[in-house]
PDB file of C-alpha atoms in Angstrom:
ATOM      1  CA  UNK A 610     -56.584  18.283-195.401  1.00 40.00           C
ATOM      2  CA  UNK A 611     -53.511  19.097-196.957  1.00 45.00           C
ATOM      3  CA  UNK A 612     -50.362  19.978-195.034  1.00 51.00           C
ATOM      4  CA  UNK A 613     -48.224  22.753-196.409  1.00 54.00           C
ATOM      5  CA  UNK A 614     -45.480  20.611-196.633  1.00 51.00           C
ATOM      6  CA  UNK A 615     -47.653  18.960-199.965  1.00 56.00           C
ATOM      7  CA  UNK A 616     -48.493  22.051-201.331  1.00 77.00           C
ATOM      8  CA  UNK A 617     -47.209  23.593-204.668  1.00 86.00           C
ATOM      9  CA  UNK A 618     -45.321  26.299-204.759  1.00 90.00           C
ATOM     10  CA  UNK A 619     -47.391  28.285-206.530  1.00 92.00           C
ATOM     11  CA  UNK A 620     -50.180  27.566-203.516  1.00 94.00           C
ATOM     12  CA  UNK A 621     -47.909  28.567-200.799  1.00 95.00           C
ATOM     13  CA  UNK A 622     -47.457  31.964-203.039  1.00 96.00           C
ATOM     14  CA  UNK A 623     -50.491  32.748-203.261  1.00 96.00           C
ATOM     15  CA  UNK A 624     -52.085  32.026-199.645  1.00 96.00           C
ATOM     16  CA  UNK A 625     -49.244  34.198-198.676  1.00 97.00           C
ATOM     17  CA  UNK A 626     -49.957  36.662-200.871  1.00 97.00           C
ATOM     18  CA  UNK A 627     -53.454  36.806-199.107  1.00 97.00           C
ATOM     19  CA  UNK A 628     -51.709  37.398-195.926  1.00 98.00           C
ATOM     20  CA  UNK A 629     -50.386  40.944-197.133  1.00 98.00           C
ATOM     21  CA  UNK A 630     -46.964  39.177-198.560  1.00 98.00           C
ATOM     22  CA  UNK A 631     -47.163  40.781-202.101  1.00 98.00           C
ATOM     23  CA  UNK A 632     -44.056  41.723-202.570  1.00 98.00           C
ATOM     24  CA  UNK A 633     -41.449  39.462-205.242  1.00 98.00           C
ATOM     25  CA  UNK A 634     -37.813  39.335-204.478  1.00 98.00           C
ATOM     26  CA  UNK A 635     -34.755  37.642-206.815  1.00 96.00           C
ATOM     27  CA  UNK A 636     -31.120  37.816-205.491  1.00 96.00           C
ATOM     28  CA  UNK A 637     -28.673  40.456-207.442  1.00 95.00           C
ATOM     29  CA  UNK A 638     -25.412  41.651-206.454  1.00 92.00           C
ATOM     30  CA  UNK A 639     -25.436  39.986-202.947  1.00 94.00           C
ATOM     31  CA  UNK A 640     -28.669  41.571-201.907  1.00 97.00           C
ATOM     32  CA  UNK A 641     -32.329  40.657-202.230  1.00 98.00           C
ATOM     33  CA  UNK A 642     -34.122  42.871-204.892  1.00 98.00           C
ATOM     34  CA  UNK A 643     -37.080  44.144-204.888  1.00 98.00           C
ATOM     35  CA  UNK A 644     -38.530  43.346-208.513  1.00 97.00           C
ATOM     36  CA  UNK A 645     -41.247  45.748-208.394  1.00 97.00           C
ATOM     37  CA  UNK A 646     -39.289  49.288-206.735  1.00 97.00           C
ATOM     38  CA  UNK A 647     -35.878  47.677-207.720  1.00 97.00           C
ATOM     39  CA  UNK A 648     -34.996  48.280-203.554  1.00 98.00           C
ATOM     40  CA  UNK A 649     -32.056  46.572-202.062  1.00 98.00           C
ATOM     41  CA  UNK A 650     -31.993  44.769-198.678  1.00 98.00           C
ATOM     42  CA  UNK A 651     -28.794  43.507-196.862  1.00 98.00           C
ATOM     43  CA  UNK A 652     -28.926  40.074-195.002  1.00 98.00           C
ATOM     44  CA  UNK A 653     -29.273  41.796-191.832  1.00 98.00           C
ATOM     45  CA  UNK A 654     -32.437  43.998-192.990  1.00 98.00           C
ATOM     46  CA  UNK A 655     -34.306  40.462-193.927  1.00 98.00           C
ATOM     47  CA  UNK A 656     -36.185  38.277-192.079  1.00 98.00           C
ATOM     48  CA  UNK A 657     -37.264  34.558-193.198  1.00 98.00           C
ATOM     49  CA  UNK A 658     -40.675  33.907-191.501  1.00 98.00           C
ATOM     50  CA  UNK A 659     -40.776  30.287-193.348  1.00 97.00           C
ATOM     51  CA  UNK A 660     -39.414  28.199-195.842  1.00 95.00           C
ATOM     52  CA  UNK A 661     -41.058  25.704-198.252  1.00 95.00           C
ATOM     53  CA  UNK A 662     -38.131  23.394-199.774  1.00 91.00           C
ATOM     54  CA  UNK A 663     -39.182  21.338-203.051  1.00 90.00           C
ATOM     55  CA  UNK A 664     -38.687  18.697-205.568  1.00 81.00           C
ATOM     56  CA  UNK A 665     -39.818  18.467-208.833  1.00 68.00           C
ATOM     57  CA  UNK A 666     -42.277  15.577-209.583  1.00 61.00           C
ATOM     58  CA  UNK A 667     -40.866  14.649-213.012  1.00 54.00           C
ATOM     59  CA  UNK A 668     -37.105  15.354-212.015  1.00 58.00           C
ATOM     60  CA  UNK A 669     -35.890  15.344-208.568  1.00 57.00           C
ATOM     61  CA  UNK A 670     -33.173  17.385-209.529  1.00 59.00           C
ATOM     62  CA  UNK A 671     -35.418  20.326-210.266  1.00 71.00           C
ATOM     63  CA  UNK A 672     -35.036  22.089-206.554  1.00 87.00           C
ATOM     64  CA  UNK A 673     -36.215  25.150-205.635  1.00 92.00           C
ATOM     65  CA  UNK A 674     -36.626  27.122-202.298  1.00 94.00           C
ATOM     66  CA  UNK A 675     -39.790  29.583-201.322  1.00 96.00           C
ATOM     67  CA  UNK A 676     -38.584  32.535-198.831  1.00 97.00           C
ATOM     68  CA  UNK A 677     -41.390  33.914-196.861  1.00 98.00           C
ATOM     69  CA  UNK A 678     -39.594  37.707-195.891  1.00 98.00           C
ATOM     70  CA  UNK A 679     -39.764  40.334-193.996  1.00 98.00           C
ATOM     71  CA  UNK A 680     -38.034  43.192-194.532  1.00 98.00           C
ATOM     72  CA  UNK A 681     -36.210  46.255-192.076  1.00 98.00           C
ATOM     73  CA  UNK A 682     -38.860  48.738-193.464  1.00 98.00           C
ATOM     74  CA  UNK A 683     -42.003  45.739-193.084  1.00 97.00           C
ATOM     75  CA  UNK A 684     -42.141  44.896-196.479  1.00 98.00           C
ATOM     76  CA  UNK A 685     -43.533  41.969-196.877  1.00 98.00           C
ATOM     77  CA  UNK A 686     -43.221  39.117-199.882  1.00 98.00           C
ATOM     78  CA  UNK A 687     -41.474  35.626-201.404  1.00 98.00           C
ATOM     79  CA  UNK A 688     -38.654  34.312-203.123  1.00 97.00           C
ATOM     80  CA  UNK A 689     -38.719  31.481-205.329  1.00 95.00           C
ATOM     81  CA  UNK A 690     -34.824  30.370-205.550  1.00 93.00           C
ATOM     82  CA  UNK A 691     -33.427  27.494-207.140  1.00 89.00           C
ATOM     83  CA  UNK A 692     -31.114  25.206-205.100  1.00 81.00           C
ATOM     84  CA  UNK A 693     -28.953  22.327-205.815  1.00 75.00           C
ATOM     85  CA  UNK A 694     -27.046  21.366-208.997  1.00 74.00           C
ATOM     86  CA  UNK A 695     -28.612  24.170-211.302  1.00 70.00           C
ATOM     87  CA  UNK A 696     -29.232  26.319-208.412  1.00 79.00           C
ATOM     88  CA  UNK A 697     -28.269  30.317-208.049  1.00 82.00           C
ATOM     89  CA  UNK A 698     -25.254  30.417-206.117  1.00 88.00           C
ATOM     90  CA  UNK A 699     -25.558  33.937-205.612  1.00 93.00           C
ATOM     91  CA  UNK A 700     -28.529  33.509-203.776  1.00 94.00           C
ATOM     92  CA  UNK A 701     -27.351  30.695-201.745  1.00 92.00           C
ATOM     93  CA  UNK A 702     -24.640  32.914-200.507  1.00 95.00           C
ATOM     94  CA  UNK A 703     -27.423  35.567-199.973  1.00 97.00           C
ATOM     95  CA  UNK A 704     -29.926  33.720-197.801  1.00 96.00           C
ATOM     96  CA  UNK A 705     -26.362  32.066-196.088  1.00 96.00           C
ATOM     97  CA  UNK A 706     -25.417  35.313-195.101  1.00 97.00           C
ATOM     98  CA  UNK A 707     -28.785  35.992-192.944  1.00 98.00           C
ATOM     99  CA  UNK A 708     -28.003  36.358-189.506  1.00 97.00           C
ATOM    100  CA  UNK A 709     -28.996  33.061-187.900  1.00 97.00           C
ATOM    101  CA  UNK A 710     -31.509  35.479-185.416  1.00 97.00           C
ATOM    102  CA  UNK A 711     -33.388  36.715-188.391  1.00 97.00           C
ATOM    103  CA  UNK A 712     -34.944  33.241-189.404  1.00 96.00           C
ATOM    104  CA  UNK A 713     -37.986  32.491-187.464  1.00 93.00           C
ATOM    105  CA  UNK A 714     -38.591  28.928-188.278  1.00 71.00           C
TER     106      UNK A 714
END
């Protein structure tokens, strides 16, 4: 059996996708988008039911975060963020700015 832990992050998108999380969010001027209805969210109307924290096989320095969120008005979807050296500083400060209560993991 596979843990979670070992699976890709495409795998983690999709069996959360088959959970009812469909929705795709990016980071833009300090709050999450929406990429489909282009909706905003504050840090305090997001929730972070998990995150999945990985490495790239070829280069370690290829980091990248997946966000499992829940939103104020129960949208429901991922984030795929890069972190580290080439990561999105924006949306470090983003996800920093949740309110400790609102992760669940």
């Amino acid at each position: 059996m596979i843990s979670d832990y070992a699976k890709s992050e495409r795998e983690n998108i999709e069996k959360y996708q088959n959970q009812g999380y469909k929705s795709n969010y990016n980071v833009k001027d300090a709050s999450l988008l929406d990429v489909a209805t282009k909706k905003k969210y504050k840090p305090e109307e997001v929730t972070v039911v998990k995150e999945y924290r990985y490495e790239g096989m070829s280069n370690p320095s290829d980091m990248s975060i997946l966000y499992i969120i829940e939103t104020a008005d129960n949208n429901k979807g991922t984030a795929l963020i890069g972190y580290g050296p080439s990561g999105d500083l924006n949306a470090a400060e983003f996800f920093k700015a949740i309110p400790k209560k609102n992760y669940k993991n």
